[in-house]
Tab-separated table of C-alpha atoms in Angstrom:
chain	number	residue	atom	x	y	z
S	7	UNK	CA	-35.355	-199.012	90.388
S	8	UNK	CA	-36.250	-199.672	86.927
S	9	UNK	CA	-39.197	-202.096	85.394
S	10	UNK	CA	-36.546	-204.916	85.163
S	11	UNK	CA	-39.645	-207.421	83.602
S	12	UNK	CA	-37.586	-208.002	80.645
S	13	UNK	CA	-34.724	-208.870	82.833
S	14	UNK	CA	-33.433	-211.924	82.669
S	15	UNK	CA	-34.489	-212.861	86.134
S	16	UNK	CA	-34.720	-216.753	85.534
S	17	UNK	CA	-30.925	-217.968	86.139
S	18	UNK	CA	-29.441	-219.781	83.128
S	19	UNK	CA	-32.376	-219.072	81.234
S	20	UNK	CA	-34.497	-216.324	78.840
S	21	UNK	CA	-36.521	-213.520	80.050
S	22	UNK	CA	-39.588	-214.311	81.554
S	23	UNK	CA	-41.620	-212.337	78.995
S	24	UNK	CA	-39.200	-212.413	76.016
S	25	UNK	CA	-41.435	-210.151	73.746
S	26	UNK	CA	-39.106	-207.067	73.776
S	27	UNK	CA	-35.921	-209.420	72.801
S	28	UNK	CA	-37.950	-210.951	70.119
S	29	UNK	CA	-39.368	-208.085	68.627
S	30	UNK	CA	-35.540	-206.363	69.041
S	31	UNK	CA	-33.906	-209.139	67.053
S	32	UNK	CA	-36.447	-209.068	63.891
S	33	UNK	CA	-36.567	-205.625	63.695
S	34	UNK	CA	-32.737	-205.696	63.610
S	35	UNK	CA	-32.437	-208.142	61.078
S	36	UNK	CA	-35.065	-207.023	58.702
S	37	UNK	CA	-33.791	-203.525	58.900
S	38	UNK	CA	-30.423	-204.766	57.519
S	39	UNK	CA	-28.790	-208.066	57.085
S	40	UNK	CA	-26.485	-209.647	54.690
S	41	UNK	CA	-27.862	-210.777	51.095
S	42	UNK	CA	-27.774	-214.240	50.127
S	43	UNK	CA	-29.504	-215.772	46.967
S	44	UNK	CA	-31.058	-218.793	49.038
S	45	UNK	CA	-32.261	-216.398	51.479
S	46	UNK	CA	-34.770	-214.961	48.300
S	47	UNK	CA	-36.151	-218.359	47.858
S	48	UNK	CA	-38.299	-220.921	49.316
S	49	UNK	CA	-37.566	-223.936	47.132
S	50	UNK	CA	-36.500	-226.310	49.637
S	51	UNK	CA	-34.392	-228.053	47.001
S	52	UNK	CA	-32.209	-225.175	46.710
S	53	UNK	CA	-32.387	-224.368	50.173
S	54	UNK	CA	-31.320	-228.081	50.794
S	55	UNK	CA	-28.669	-227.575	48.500
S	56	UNK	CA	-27.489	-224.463	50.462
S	57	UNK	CA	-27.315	-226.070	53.703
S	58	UNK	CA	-25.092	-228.677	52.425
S	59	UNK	CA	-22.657	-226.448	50.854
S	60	UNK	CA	-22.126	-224.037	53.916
S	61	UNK	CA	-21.519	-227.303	55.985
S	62	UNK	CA	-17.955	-226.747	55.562
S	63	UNK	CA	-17.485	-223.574	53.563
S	64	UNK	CA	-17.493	-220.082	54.269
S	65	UNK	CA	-20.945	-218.490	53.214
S	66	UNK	CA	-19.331	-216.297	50.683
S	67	UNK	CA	-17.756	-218.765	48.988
S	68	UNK	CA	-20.510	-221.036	48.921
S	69	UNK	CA	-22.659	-218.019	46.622
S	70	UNK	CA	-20.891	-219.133	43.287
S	71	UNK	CA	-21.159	-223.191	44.229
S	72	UNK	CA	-24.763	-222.828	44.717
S	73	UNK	CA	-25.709	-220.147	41.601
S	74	UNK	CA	-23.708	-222.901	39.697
S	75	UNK	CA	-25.225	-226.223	40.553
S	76	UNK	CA	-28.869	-224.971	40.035
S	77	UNK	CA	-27.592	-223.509	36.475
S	78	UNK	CA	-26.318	-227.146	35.726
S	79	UNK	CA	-29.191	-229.315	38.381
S	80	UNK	CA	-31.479	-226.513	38.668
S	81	UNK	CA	-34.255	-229.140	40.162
S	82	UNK	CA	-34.733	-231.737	41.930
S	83	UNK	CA	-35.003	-234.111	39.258
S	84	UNK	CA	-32.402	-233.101	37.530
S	85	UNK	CA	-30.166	-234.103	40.099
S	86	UNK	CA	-31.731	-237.422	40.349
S	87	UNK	CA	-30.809	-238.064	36.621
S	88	UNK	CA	-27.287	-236.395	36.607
S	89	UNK	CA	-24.311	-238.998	37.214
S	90	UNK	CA	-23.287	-239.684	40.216
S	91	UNK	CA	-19.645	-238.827	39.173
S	92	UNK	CA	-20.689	-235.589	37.702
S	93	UNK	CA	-21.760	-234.247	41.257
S	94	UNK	CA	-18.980	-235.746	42.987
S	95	UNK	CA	-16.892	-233.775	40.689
S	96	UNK	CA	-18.575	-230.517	40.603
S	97	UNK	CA	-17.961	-230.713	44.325
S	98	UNK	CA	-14.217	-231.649	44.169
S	99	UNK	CA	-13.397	-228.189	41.529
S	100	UNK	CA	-15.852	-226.299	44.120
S	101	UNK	CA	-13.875	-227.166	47.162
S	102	UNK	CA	-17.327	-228.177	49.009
S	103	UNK	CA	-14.924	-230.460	51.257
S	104	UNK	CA	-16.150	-234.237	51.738
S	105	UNK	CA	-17.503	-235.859	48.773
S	106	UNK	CA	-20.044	-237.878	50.631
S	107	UNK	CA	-22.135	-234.717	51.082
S	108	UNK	CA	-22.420	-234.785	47.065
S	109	UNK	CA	-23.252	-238.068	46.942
S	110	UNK	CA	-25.777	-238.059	49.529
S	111	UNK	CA	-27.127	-234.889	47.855
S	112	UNK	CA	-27.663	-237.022	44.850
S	113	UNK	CA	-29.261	-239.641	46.341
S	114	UNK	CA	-32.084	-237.438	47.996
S	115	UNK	CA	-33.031	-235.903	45.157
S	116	UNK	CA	-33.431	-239.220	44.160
S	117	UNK	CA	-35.194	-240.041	46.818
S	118	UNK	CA	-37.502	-237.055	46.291
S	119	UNK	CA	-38.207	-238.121	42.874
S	120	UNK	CA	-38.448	-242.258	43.597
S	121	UNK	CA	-40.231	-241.992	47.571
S	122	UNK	CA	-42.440	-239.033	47.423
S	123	UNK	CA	-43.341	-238.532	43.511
S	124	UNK	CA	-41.570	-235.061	43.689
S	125	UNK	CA	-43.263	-234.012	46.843
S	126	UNK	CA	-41.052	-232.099	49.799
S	127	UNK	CA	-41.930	-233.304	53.141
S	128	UNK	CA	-42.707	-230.229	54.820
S	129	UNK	CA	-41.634	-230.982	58.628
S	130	UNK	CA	-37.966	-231.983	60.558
S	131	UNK	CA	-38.795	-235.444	60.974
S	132	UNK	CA	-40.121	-236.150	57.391
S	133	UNK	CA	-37.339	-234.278	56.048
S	134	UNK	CA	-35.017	-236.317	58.411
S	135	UNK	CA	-35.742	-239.761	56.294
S	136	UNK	CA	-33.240	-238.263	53.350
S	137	UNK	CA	-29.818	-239.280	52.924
S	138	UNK	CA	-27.383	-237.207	54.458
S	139	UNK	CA	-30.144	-235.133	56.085
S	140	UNK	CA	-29.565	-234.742	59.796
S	141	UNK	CA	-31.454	-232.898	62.794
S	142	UNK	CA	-29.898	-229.364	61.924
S	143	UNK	CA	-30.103	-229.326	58.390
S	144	UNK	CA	-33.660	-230.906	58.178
S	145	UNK	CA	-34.662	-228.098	60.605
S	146	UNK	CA	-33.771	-225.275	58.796
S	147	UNK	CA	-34.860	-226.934	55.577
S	148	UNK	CA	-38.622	-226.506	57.315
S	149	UNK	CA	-37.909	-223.262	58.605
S	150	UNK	CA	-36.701	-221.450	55.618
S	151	UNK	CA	-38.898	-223.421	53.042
S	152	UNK	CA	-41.578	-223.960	54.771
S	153	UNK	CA	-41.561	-221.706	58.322
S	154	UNK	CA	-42.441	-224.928	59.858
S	155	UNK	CA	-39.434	-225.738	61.881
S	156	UNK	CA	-38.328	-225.819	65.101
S	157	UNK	CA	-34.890	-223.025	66.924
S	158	UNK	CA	-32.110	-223.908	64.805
S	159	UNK	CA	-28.931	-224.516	67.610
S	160	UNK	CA	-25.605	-224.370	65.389
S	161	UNK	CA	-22.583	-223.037	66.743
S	162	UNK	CA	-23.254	-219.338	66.552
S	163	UNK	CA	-26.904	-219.699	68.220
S	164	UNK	CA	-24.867	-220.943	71.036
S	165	UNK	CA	-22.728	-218.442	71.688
S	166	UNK	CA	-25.140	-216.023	71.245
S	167	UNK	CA	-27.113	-217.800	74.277
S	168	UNK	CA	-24.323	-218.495	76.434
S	169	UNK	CA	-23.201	-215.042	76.112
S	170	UNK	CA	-26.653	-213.049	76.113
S	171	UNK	CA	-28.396	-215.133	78.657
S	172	UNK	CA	-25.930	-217.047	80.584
S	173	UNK	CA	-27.539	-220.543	79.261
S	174	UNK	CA	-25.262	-223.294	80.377
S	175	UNK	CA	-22.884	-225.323	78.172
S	176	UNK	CA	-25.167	-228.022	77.680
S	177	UNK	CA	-27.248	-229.238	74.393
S	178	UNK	CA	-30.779	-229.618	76.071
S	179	UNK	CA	-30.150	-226.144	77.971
S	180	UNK	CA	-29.298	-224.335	74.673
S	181	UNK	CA	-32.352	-225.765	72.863
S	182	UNK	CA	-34.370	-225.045	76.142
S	183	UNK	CA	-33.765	-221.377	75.523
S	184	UNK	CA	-33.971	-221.053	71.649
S	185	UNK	CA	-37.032	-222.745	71.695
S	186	UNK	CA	-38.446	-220.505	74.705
S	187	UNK	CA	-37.010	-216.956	72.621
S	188	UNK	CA	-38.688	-218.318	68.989
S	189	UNK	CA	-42.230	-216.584	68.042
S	190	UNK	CA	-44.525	-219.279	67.600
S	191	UNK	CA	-44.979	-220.107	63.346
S	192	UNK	CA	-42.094	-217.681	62.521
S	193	UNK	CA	-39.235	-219.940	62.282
S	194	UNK	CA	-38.536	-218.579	58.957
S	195	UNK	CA	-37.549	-215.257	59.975
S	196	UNK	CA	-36.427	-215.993	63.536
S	197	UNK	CA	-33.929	-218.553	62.801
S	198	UNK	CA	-32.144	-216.609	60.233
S	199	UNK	CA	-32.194	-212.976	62.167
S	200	UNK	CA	-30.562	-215.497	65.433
S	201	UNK	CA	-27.796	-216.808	62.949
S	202	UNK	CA	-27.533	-213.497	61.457
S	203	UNK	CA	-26.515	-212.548	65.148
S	204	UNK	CA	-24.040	-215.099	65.958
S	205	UNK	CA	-22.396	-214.368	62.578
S	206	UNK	CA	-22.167	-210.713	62.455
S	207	UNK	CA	-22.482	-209.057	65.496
S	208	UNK	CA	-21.739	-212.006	68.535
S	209	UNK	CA	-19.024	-213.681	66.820
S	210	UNK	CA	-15.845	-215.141	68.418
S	211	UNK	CA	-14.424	-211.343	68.503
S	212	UNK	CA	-17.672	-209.236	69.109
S	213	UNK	CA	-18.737	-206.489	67.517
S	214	UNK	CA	-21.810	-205.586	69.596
S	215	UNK	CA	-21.388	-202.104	69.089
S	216	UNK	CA	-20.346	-201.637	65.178
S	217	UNK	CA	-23.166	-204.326	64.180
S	218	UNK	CA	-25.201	-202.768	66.557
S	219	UNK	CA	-26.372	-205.181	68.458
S	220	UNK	CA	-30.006	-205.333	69.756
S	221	UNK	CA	-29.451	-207.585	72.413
S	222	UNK	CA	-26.983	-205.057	74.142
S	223	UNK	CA	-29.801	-203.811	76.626
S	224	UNK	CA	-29.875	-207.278	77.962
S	225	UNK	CA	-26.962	-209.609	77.669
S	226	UNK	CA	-24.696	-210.355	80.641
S	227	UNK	CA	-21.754	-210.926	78.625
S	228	UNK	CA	-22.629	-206.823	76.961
S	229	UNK	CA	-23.105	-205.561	80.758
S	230	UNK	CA	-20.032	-207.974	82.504
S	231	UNK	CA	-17.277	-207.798	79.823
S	232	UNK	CA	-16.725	-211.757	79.893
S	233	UNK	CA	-17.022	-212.739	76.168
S	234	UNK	CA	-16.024	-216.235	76.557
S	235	UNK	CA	-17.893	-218.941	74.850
S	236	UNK	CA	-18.038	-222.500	74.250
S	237	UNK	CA	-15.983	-222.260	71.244
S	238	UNK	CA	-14.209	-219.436	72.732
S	239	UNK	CA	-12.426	-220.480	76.041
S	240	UNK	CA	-10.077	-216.958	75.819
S	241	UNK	CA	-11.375	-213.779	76.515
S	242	UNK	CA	-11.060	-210.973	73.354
S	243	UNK	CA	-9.470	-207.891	74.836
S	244	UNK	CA	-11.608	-206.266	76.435
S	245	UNK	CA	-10.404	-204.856	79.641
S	246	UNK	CA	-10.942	-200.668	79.470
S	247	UNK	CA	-12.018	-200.619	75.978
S	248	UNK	CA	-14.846	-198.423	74.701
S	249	UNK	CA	-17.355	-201.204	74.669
S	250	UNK	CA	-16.617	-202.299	78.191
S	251	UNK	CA	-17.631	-198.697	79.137
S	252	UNK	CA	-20.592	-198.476	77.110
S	253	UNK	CA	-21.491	-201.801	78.848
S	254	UNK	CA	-21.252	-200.397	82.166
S	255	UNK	CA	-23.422	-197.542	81.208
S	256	UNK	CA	-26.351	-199.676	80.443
S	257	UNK	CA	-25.857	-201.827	83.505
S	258	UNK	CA	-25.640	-198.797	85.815
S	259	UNK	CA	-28.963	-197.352	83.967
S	260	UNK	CA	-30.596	-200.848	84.450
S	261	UNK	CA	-30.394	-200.198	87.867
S	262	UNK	CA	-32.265	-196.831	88.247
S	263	UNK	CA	-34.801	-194.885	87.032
S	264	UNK	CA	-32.283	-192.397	85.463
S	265	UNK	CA	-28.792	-190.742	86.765
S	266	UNK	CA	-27.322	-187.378	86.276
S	267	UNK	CA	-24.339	-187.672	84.196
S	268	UNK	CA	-22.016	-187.069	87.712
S	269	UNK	CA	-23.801	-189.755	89.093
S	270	UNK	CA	-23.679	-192.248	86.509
S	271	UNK	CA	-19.683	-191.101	85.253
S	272	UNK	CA	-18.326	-192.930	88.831
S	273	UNK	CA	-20.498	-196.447	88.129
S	274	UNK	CA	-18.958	-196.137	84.693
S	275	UNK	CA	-15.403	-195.070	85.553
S	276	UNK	CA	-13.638	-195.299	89.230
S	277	UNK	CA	-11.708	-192.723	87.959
S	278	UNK	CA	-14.166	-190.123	86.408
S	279	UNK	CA	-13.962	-186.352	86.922
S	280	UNK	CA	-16.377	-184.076	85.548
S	281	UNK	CA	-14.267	-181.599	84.217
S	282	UNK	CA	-11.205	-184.267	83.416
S	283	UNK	CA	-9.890	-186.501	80.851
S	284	UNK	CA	-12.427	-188.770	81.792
S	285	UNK	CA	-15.660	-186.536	82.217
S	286	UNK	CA	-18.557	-184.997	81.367
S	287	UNK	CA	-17.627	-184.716	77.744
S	288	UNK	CA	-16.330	-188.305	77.648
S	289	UNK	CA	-19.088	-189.441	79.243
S	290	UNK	CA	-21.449	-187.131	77.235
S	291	UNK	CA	-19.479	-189.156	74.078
S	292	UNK	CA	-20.810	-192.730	75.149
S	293	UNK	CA	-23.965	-191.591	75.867
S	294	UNK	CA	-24.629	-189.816	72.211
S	295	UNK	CA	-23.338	-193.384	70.928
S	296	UNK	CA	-26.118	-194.826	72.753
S	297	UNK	CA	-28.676	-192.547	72.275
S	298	UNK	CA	-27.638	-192.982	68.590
S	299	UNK	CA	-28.309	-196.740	68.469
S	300	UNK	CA	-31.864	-196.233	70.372
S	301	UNK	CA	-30.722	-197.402	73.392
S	302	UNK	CA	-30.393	-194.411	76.226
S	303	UNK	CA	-32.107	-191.226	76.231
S	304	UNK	CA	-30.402	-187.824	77.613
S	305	UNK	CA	-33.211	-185.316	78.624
S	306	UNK	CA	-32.285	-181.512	80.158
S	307	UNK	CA	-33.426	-180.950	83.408
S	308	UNK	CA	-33.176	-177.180	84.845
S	309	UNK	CA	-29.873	-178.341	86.886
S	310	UNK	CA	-28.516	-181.410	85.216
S	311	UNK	CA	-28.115	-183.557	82.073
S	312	UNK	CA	-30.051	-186.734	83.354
S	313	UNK	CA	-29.906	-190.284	81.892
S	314	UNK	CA	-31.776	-192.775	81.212
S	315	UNK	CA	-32.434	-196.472	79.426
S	316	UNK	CA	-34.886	-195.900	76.346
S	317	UNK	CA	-38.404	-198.190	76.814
């Protein structure tokens, strides 16, 4: 049997030692991820600002809100002396969606200006005491201003949970396990690669294998084929597609050391046959997909093509 100590061997829960998933996840999201201005800054006005915007709004389309309401309010104080009906009506030709967000935006900066002579509080619960700032949003204020915040839980971090480690459906549960998986004083990074997750490779339709996922090795929902979520109570199709049977090969590989490819075709496919339809060069397909994302090895032996999970 494999080393299964970065199985997830405590039910409902993280790995036990979750240093491989961690270090899987950064490494995936700082080798690539998707480019957004606020995520080049660490003014936590306009990172403030950002979080409002995307309450409602598709990230994409929140790009030329933002890049214009720091060209017209590019600080804090500017804000605070704009009129009110100014940024209520920026936000109604934006589409930004309620107007109370802009007004509440408003009267923070104020507050910024008026309670703290200009100064951020750096922390969720300071940030907490301005308008319109709740839990989430004063969280990942402090994580990507000041990496001093705590797991940011939004929609996508729980399906990404739910599905990778089988966390329950349950608020305390989910922020249980993101706080668990988060790298001490690197909320910063962390929080965005686990969003970056949910919103490109887990989301409601998964693309675990086109975003490359680097949670594949270990999630349940990967190995089982059950992509249901909280906020997805159908199943995508799934049933005998290409990703079901890559997920089968790293659950069969979990198991053992390493498998010849005749060994390992039968846990994959009931119906496998070396020299068939479904054979050795099927099988030898999956695997070089695999092999190509870093995940499974294939080594030569003098008698068989053998293989195994990649450590």
């Amino acid at each position: 049997m494999t080393d299964q100590s970065t199985a997830t061997d405590r039910p409902g829960g993280v790995p036990a030692d979750p240093s491989a998933v961690r270090d899987a996840l950064v490494e995936w999201y700082e080798a690539d991820h998707r480019s957004y201005p606020w995520r080049e800054t660490t003014d936590p006005y306009e990172i403030l600002v950002s979080e409002v915007m995307s309450q409602q709004t598709q990230l994409d389309r929140v790009v030329d809100a933002w890049e214009d309401f720091l060209d017209r309010w590019p600080t804090a104080a500017a804000l605070a002396a704009a009129d009110r009906s100014a940024v209520v009506g920026f936000w109604t030709s934006h589409s930004l969606g309620y107007n109370n967000r802009a007004k509440y935006l408003h009267e923070a900066a104020g507050q910024i200006i008026e309670d703290y002579d200009g100064e951020w509080p750096r922390d969720p619960d300071g940030l907490s005491e301005l308008m319109g700032v709740g839990p989430y949003t004063a969280n990942a204020v402090a994580s990507f201003a000041f990496n001093n915040g705590n797991s940011v839980v939004d929609t996508n971090v729980k399906r990404v949970l739910y599905r990778a480690f089988d966390v329950p459906d349950d608020d305390s549960a989910f922020e249980a396990a993101a706080s668990a998986l988060m790298p001490e004083g690197q909320s910063r990074v962390w929080n965005n690669a686990v969003m970056e997750l949910g919103g490109v490779a887990c989301e409601k339709t998964p693309d675990c294998d086109g975003a490359e996922c680097p949670w594949r090795e270990w999630c349940s929902a990967y190995e089982t084929g059950d992509f249901t979520a909280p906020d997805v109570p159908t199943q995508p199709e799934f049933e005998g597609s290409r990703r079901q049977m890559r997920g089968r090969v790293i659950s069969a590989l979990k198991e053992y050391d390493e498998l010849p490819l005749d060994k390992l075709g039968p846990r994959v496919r009931v119906d496998y046959a070396p020299s068939g339809e479904y054979g050795r060069e099927w099988l030898r397909g999956l695997l070089d997909d695999l092999a190509d994302d870093g995940l499974v090895a294939v080594d030569e032996t003098d008698d068989a093509l053998v293989a195994r999970l990649k450590r």
